[in-house]
Coordinates of C-alpha atoms in Angstrom, one line a residue:
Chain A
X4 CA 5.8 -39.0 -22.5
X5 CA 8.3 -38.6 -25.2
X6 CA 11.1 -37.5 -22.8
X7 CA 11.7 -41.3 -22.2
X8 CA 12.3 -42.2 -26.1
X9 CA 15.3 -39.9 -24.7
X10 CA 16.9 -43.8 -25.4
X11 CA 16.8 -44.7 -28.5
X12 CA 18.0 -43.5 -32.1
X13 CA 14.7 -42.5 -34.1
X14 CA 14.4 -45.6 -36.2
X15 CA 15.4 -46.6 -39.3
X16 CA 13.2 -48.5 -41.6
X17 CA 14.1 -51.9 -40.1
X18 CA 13.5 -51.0 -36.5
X19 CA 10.3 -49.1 -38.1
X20 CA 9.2 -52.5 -39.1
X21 CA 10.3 -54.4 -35.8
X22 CA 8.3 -51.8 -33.6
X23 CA 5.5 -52.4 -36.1
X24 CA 5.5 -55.8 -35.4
X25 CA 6.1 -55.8 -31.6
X26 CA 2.9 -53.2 -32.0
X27 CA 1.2 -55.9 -33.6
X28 CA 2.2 -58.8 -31.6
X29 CA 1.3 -56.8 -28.0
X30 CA -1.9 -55.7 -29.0
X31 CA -2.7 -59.2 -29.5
X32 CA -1.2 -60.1 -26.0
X33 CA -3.3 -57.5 -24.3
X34 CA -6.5 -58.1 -26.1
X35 CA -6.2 -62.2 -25.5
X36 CA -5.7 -60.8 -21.9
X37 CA -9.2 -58.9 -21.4
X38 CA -10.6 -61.9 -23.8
X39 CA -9.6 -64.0 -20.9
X40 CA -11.0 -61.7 -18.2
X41 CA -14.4 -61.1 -19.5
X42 CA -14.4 -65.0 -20.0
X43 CA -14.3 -65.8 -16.3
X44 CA -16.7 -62.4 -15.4
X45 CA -19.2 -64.0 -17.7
X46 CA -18.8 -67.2 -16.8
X47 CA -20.0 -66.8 -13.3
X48 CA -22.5 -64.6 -14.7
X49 CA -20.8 -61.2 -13.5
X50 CA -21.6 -59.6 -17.0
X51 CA -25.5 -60.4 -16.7
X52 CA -27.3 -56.7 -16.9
X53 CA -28.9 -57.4 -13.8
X54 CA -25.7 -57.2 -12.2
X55 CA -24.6 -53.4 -13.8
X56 CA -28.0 -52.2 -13.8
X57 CA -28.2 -51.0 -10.3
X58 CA -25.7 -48.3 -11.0
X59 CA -28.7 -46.6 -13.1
X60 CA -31.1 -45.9 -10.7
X61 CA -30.7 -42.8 -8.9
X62 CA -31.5 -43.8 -5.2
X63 CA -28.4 -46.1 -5.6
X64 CA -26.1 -43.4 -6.9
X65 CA -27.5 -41.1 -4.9
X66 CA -26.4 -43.4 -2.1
X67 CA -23.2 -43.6 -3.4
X68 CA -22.3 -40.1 -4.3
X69 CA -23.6 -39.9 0.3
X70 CA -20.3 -42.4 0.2
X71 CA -18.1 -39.8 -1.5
X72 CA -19.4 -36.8 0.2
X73 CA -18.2 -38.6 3.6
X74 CA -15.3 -39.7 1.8
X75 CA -14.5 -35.9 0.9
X76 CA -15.5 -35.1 4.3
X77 CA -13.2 -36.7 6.6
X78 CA -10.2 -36.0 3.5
X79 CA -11.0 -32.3 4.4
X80 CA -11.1 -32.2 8.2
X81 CA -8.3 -34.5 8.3
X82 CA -6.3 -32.6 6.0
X83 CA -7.5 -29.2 8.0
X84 CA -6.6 -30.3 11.1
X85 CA -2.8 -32.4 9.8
X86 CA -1.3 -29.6 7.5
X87 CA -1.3 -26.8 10.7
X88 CA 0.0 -29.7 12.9
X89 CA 2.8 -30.9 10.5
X90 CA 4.0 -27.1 10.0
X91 CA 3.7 -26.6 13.5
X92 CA 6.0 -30.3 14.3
X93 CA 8.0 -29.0 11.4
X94 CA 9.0 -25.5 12.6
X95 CA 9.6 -27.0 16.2
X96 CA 11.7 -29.3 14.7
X97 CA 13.8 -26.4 12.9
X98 CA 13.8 -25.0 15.9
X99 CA 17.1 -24.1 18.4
X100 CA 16.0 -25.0 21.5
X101 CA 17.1 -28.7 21.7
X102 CA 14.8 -30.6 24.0
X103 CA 11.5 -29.4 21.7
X104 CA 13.5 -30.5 18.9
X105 CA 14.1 -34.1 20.3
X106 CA 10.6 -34.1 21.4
X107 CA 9.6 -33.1 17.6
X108 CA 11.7 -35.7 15.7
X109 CA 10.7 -38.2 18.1
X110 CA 6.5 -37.9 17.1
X111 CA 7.7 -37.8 13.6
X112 CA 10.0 -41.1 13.9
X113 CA 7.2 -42.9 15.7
X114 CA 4.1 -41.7 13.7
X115 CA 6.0 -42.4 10.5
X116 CA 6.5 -46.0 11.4
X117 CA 3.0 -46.9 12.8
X118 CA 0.7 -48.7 10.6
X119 CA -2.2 -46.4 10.3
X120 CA -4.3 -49.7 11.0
X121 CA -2.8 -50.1 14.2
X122 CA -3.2 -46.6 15.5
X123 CA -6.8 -47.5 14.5
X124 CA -7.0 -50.2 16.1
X125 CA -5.6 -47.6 19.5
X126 CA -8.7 -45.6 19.5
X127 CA -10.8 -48.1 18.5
X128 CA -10.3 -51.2 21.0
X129 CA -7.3 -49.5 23.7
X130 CA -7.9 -46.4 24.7
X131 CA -11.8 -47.5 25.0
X132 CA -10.6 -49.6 27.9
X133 CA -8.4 -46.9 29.3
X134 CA -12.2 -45.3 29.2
X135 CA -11.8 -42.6 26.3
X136 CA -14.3 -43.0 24.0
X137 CA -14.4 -41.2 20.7
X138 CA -17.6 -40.6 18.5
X139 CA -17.0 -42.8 15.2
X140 CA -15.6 -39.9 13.5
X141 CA -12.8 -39.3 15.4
X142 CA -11.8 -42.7 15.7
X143 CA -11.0 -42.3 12.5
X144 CA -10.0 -39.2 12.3
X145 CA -7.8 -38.4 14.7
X146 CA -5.5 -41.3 14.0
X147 CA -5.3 -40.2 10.1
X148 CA -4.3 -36.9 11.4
X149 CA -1.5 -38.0 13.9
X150 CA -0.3 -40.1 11.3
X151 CA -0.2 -37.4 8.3
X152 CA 1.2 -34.8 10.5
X153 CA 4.4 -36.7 10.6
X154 CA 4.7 -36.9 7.3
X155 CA 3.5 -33.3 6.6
X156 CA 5.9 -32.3 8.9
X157 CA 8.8 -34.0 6.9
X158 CA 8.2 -32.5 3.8
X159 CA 7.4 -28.7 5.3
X160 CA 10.9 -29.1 7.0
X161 CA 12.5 -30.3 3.5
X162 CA 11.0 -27.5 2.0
X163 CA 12.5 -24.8 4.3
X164 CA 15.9 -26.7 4.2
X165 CA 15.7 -26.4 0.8
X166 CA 15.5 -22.9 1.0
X167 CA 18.6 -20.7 -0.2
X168 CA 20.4 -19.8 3.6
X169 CA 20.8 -16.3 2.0
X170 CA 17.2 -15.4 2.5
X171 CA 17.1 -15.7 6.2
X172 CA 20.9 -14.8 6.7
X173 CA 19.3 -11.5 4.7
X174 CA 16.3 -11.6 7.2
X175 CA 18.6 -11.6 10.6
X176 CA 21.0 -9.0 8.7
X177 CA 18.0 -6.9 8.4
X178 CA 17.6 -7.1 12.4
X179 CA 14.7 -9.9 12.2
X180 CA 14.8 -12.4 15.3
X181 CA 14.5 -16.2 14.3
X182 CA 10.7 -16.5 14.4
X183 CA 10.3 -12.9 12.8
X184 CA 12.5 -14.2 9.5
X185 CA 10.5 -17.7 10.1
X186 CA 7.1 -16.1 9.6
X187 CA 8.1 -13.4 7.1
X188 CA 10.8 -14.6 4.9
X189 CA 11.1 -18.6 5.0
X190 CA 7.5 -19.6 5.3
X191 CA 5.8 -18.2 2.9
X192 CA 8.9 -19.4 0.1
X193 CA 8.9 -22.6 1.4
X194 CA 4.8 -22.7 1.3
X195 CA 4.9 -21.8 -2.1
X196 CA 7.0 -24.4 -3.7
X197 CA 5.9 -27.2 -1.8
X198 CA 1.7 -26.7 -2.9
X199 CA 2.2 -29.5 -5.3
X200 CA 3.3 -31.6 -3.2
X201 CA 1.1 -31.2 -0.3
X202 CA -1.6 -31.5 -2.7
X203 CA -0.3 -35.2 -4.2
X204 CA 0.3 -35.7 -0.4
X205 CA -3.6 -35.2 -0.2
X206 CA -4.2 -38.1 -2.5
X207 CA -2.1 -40.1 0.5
X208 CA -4.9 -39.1 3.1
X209 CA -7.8 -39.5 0.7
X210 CA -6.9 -43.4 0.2
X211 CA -6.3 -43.6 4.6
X212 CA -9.7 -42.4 4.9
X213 CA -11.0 -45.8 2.9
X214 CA -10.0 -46.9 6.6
X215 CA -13.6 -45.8 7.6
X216 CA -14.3 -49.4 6.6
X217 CA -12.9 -51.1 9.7
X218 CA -14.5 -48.6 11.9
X219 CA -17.8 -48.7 10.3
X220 CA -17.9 -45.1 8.8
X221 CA -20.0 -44.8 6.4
X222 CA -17.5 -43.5 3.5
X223 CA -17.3 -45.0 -0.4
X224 CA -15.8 -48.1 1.0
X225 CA -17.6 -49.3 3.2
X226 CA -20.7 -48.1 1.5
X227 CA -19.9 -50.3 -1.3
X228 CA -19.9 -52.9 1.4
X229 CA -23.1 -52.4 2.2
X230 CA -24.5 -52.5 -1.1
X231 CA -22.5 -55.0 -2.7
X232 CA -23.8 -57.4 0.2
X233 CA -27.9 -55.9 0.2
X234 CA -27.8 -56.6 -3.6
X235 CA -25.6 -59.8 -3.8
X236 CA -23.4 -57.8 -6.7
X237 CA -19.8 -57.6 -4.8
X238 CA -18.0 -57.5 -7.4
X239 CA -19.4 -54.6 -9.7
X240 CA -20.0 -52.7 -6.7
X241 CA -16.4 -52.8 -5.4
X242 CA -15.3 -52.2 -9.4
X243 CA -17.6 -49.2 -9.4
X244 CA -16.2 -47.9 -5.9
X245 CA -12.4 -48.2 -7.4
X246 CA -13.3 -46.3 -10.3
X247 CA -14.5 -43.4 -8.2
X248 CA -11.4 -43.3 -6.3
X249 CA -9.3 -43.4 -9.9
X250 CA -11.4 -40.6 -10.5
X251 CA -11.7 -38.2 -7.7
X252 CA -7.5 -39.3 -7.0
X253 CA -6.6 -38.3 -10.6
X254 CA -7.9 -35.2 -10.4
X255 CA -6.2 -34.6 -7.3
X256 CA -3.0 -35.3 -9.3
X257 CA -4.0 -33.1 -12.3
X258 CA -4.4 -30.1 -9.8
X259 CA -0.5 -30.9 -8.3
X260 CA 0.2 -31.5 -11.7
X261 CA -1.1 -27.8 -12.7
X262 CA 0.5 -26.5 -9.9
X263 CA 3.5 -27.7 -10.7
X264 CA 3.0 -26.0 -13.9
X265 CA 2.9 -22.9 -13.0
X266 CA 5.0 -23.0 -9.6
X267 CA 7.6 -25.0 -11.9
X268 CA 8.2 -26.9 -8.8
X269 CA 8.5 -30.8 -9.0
X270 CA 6.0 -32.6 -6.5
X271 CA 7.3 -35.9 -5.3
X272 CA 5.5 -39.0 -5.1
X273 CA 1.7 -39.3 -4.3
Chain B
X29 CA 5.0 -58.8 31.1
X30 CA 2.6 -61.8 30.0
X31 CA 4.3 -63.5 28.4
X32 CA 0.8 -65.7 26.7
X33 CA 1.4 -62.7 24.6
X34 CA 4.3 -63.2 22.8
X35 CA 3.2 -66.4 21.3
X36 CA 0.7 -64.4 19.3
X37 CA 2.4 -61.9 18.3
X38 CA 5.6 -64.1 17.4
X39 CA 3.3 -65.6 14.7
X40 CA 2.0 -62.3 13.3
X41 CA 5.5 -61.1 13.1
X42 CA 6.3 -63.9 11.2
X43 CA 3.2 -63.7 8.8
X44 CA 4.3 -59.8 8.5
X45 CA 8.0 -60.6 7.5
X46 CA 7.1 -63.0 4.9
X47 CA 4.2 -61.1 3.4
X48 CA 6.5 -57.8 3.1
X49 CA 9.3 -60.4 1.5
X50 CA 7.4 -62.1 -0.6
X51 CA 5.2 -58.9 -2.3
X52 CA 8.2 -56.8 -2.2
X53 CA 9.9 -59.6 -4.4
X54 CA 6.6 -59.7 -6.6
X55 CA 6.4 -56.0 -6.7
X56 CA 10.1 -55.5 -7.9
X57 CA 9.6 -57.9 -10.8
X58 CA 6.5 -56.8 -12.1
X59 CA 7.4 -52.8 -11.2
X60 CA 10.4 -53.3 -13.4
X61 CA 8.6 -55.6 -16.3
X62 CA 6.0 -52.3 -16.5
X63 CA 8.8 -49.9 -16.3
X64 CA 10.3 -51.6 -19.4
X65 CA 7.1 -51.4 -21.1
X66 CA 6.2 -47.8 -20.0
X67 CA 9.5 -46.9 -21.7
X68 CA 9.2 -49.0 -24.4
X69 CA 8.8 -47.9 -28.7
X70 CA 6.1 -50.0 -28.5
X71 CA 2.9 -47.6 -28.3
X72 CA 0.3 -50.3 -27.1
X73 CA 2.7 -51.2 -24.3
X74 CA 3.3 -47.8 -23.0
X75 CA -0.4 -47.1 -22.7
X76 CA -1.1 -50.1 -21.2
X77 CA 1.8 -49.4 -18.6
X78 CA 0.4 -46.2 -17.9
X79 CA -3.3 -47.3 -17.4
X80 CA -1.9 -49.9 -15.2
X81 CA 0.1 -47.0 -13.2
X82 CA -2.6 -44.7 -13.3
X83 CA -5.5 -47.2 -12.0
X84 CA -3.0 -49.1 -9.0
X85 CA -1.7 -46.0 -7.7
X86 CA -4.9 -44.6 -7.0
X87 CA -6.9 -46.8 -5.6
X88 CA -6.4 -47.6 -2.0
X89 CA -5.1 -50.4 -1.3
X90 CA -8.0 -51.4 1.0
X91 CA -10.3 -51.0 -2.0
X92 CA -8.2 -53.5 -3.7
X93 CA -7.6 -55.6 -0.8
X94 CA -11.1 -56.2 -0.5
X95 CA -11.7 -56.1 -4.1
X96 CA -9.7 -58.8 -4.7
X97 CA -10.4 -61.2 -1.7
X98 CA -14.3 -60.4 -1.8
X99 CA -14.5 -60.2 -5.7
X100 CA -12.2 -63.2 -6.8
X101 CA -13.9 -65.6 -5.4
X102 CA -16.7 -64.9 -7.4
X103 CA -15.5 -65.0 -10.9
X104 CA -14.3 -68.6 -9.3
X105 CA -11.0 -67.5 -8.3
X106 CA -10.5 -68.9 -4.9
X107 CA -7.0 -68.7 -3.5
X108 CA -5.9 -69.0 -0.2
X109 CA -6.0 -65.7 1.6
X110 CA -2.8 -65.3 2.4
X111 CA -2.1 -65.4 -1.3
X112 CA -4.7 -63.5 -2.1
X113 CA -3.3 -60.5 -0.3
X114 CA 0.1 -61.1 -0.8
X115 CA -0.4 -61.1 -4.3
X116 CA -2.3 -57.3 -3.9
X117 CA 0.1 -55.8 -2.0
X118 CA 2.6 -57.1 -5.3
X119 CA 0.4 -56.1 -7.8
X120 CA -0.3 -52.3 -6.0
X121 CA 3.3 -51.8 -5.0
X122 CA 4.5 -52.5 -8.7
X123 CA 3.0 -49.4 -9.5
X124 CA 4.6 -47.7 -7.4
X125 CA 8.4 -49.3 -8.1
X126 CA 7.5 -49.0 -11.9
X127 CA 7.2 -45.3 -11.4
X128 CA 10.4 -45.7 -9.3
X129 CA 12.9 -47.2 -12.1
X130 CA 11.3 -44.5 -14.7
X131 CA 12.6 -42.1 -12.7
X132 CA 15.9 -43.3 -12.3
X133 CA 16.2 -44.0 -15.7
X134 CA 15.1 -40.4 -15.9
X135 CA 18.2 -39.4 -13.9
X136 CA 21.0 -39.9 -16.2
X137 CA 21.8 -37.4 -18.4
X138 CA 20.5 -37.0 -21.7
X139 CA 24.0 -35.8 -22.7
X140 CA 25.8 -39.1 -21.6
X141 CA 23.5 -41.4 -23.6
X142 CA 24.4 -39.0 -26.6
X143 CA 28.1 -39.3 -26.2
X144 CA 27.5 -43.3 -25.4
X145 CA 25.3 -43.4 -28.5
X146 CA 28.3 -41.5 -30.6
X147 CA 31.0 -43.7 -29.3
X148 CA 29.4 -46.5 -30.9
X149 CA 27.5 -48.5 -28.5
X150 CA 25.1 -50.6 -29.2
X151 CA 21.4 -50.3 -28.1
X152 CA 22.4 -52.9 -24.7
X153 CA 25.3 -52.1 -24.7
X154 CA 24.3 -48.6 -23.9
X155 CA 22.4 -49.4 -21.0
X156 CA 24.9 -52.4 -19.4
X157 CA 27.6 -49.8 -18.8
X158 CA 26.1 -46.2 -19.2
X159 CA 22.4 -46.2 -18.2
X160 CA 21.4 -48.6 -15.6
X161 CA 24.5 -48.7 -13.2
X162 CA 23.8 -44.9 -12.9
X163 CA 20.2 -45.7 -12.6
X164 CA 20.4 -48.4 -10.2
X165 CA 21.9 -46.1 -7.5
X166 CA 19.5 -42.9 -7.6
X167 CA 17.0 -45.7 -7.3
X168 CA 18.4 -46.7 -3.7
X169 CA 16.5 -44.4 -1.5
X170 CA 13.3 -44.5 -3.3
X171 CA 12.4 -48.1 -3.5
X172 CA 14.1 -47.7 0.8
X173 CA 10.7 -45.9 0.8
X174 CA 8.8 -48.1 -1.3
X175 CA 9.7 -51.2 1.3
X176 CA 9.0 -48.9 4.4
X177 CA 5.7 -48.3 2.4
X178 CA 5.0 -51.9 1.7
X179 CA 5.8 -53.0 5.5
X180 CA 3.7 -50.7 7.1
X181 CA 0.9 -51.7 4.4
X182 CA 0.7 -55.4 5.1
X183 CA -1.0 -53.7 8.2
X184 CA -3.9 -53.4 5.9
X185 CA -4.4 -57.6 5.5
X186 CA -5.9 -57.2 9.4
X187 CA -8.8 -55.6 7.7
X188 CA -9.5 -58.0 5.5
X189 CA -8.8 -61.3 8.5
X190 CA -5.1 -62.0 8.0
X191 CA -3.8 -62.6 11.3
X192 CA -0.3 -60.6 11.0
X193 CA 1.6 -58.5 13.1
X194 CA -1.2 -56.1 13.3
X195 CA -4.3 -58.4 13.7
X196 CA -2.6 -60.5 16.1
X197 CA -2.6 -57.0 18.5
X198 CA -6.0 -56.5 18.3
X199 CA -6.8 -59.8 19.1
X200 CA -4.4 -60.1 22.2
X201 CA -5.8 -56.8 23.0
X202 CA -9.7 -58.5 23.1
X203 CA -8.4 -61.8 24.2
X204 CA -6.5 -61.3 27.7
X205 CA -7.2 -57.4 28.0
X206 CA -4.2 -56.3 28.0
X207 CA -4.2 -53.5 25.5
X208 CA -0.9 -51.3 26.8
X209 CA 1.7 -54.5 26.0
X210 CA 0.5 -55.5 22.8
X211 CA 0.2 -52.2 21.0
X212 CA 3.6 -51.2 22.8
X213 CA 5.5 -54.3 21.9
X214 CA 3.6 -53.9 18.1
X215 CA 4.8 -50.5 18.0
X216 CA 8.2 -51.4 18.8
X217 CA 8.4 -54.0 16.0
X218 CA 7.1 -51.9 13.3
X219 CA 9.0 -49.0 14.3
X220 CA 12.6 -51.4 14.6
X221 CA 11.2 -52.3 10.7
X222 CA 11.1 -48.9 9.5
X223 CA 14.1 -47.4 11.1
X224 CA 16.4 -50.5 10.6
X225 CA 15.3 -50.1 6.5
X226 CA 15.7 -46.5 6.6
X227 CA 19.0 -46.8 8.6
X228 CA 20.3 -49.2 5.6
X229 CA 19.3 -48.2 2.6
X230 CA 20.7 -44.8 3.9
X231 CA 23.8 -46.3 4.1
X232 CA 24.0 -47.8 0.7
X233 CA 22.9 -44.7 -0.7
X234 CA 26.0 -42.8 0.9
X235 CA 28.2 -45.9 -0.4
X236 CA 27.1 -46.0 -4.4
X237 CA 26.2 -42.4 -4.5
X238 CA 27.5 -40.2 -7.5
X239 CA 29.2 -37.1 -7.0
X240 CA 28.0 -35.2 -10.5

């Protein structure tokens, strides 16, 4: 956190005092903020225990936690199924025969810039009438790993661009053939530095599964739905689902973040 | 091609351009305001920038899409819907653009602030000539993404009944049955958006780019 004081001189006793008072002045901003906030919550009565207490009783959780395990599901069968795909789109991409690369970098172009929603919205209502019908969970599915491929695909490629040339140019001077220095020599380099990303990319998939809610999956969205309605407490109920996703999503960025640790490799977005 | 199509979708293209405009204008001010905070002396304003940071970029934005249009309304904040959402993409994107403008600040080197700091420059006038003209152009490609991300996320407002570029498909697709020419045409649009944002801020990149 300190690397972005990087701009100013440590201060002197007058700035001391100025930050002092900013301090002073900001911590009464914020807290007139939540003031405000828990005003209105109580207000309409959003505070009252009957509201919160729900959260308490274990068939409830328990109902929940179902939400996250679907949650987690569909995060690691879509994830399972994407990452082969994208390194698979990526290598074909990097690959010299030039009509399968075309072919490649067109899927990526195309599934990079479709809405997720609107592939959904594919399986769900077109492709029914074209007569293919998938079981709920590969409506939803399928169209998060289509769509994540692409942009797996883009950072495996990045990652073996970014590779020093002199490793394979070592790898065909040794008498490898393309694939051979692919498998043996790039791959596994490349692999290895881009873990933490792929892993903050993971975080990317876990929020497109919340899409389960238009196809009526049953994952942590959509059962907060269906509580929130049964038990006339939206509100909390939606709070409560958020804060699990904070939760599960920030350690998801602690692991990349550990990662990069010890891979001292930067990941890149999330 | 029918053409009782294209009405429809004329008017969802339209909601989707001004949505994307509108929040990415909202998320640019607020990303910056919390970027200025996050690197602030000010210890209460950093943390709150970083909870802020920390909660918005991970939670879905169809958690907070719903939270907000399902969830305002009953702590008696009713606002039109189209508000409603603009107003969470802005507030979810920030986050993202905040993190965005930290970075580039990031970029510049510790060493030229130094030699700006012992040539005598004041605290702004550090950053007016040193800092953020350096900043502003690693930040080109980056917030590119950002706006790529943001129009392909006002997809999202179908979910919650906003009849955009997205919505408008699946309802032509119920309405006249006609599900090859809407998703096509939809397609087309969104992937004209992404490539004709890519294509530009490419070019600006290439243009203001710093040869260290």
């Amino acid at each position: 956190m300190n690397d972005d004081s990087q701009l100013f001189d440590p201060p002197g006793p007058r700035g001391r005092r100025r930050i002092r008072n900013a301090t002073a002045v900001s911590v009464l901003v914020l807290a007139a903020l939540l003031a405000l906030a828990l005003r209105q919550f109580a207000a309409h009565g959003q505070l009252a225990p009957a509201q919160w207490q729900m959260f308490t009783q274990w068939p409830i959780i328990r109902f929940l936690l179902d939400g996250v395990e679907q949650t987690l599901l569909v995060t690691g069968v879509a994830a399972g199924l994407a990452l082969p795909l994208g390194a698979l789109i990526a290598l074909v991409r990097l690959s010299r025969n030039r009509p399968a690369r075309a072919l490649a970098r067109a899927y990526v172009e195309l599934f990079r810039s479709v809405p997720l929603l609107l592939l959904l919205y594919v399986f769900l209502f077109g492709l029914p009438r074209a007569g293919l019908t998938f079981p709920v969970f590969w409506q939803l599915v399928i169209p998060i790993v289509l769509g994540n491929a692409a942009v797996l695909s883009e950072i495996f490629r990045a990652g073996v661009l970014a590779l020093d040339r002199g490793q394979s140019e070592a790898a065909y001077s040794l008498g490898m053939t393309y694939w051979q220095a692919m498998t043996w020599v790039v791959v596994p380099q490349a692999v290895r530095r881009l873990v933490p990303t792929l892993v903050s990319q993971l975080v990317r998939l876990l929020k497109d599964s919340t899409l389960g809610y238009v196809v009526s999956y049953l994952e942590l969205l959509h059962k907060a739905q269906v509580l929130g309605e049964y038990y006339h407490s939206v509100l909390p109920t939606y709070l409560v689902a958020a804060a699990c996703f904070v939760l599960i999503n920030t350690a998801l960025s602690g692991l990349a973040g550990w990662l990069e640790r010890r891979t001292g490799q930067p990941a890149q977005g999330s | 091609m029918p053409t009782q199509v294209l009405g429809p979708l004329g008017h969802g293209l339209l909601t989707t351009v001004l949505m994307t405009a509108l929040a990415f204008a909202g998320a640019l001010l607020l990303g910056v305001l919390l970027a200025v905070c996050r690197i602030s002396p000010v210890p209460p304003l950093r943390l709150a920038g970083a909870a802020y940071v920390t909660a918005f970029r991970n939670i879905p934005l169809l958690v907070l899409l719903v939270l907000f249009v399902f969830g305002l309304p009953e702590i008696g904040l009713l606002y039109s819907l189209f508000a409603t959402v603009t107003l969470t993409m802005a507030l979810y994107w920030a986050a993202f653009v905040c993190e965005v403008v930290r970075s580039g600040v990031r970029t510049v080197p510790r060493g030229q602030i130094e030699a700006a700091r012992a040539l005598g420059l004041t605290f702004t006038q550090c950053l007016r000539h040193v800092v953020v003209p350096q900043a502003l152009r690693s930040m080109v490609q980056p917030l590119g993404n950002v706006f790529i991300g943001l129009a392909l996320g006002t997809s999202l407002a179908a979910a919650v009944g906003v009849p955009e570029l997205t919505g408008q498909a699946q309802l032509v697709t119920l309405k006249y049955d006609n599900p090859l020419t809407s998703f096509a045409l939809t397609t087309a649009v969104y992937v004209a958006i992404t490539l004709t944002s890519g294509l530009i801020t490419g070019r600006i990149e290439r243009k203001v780019a710093i040869k260290r």
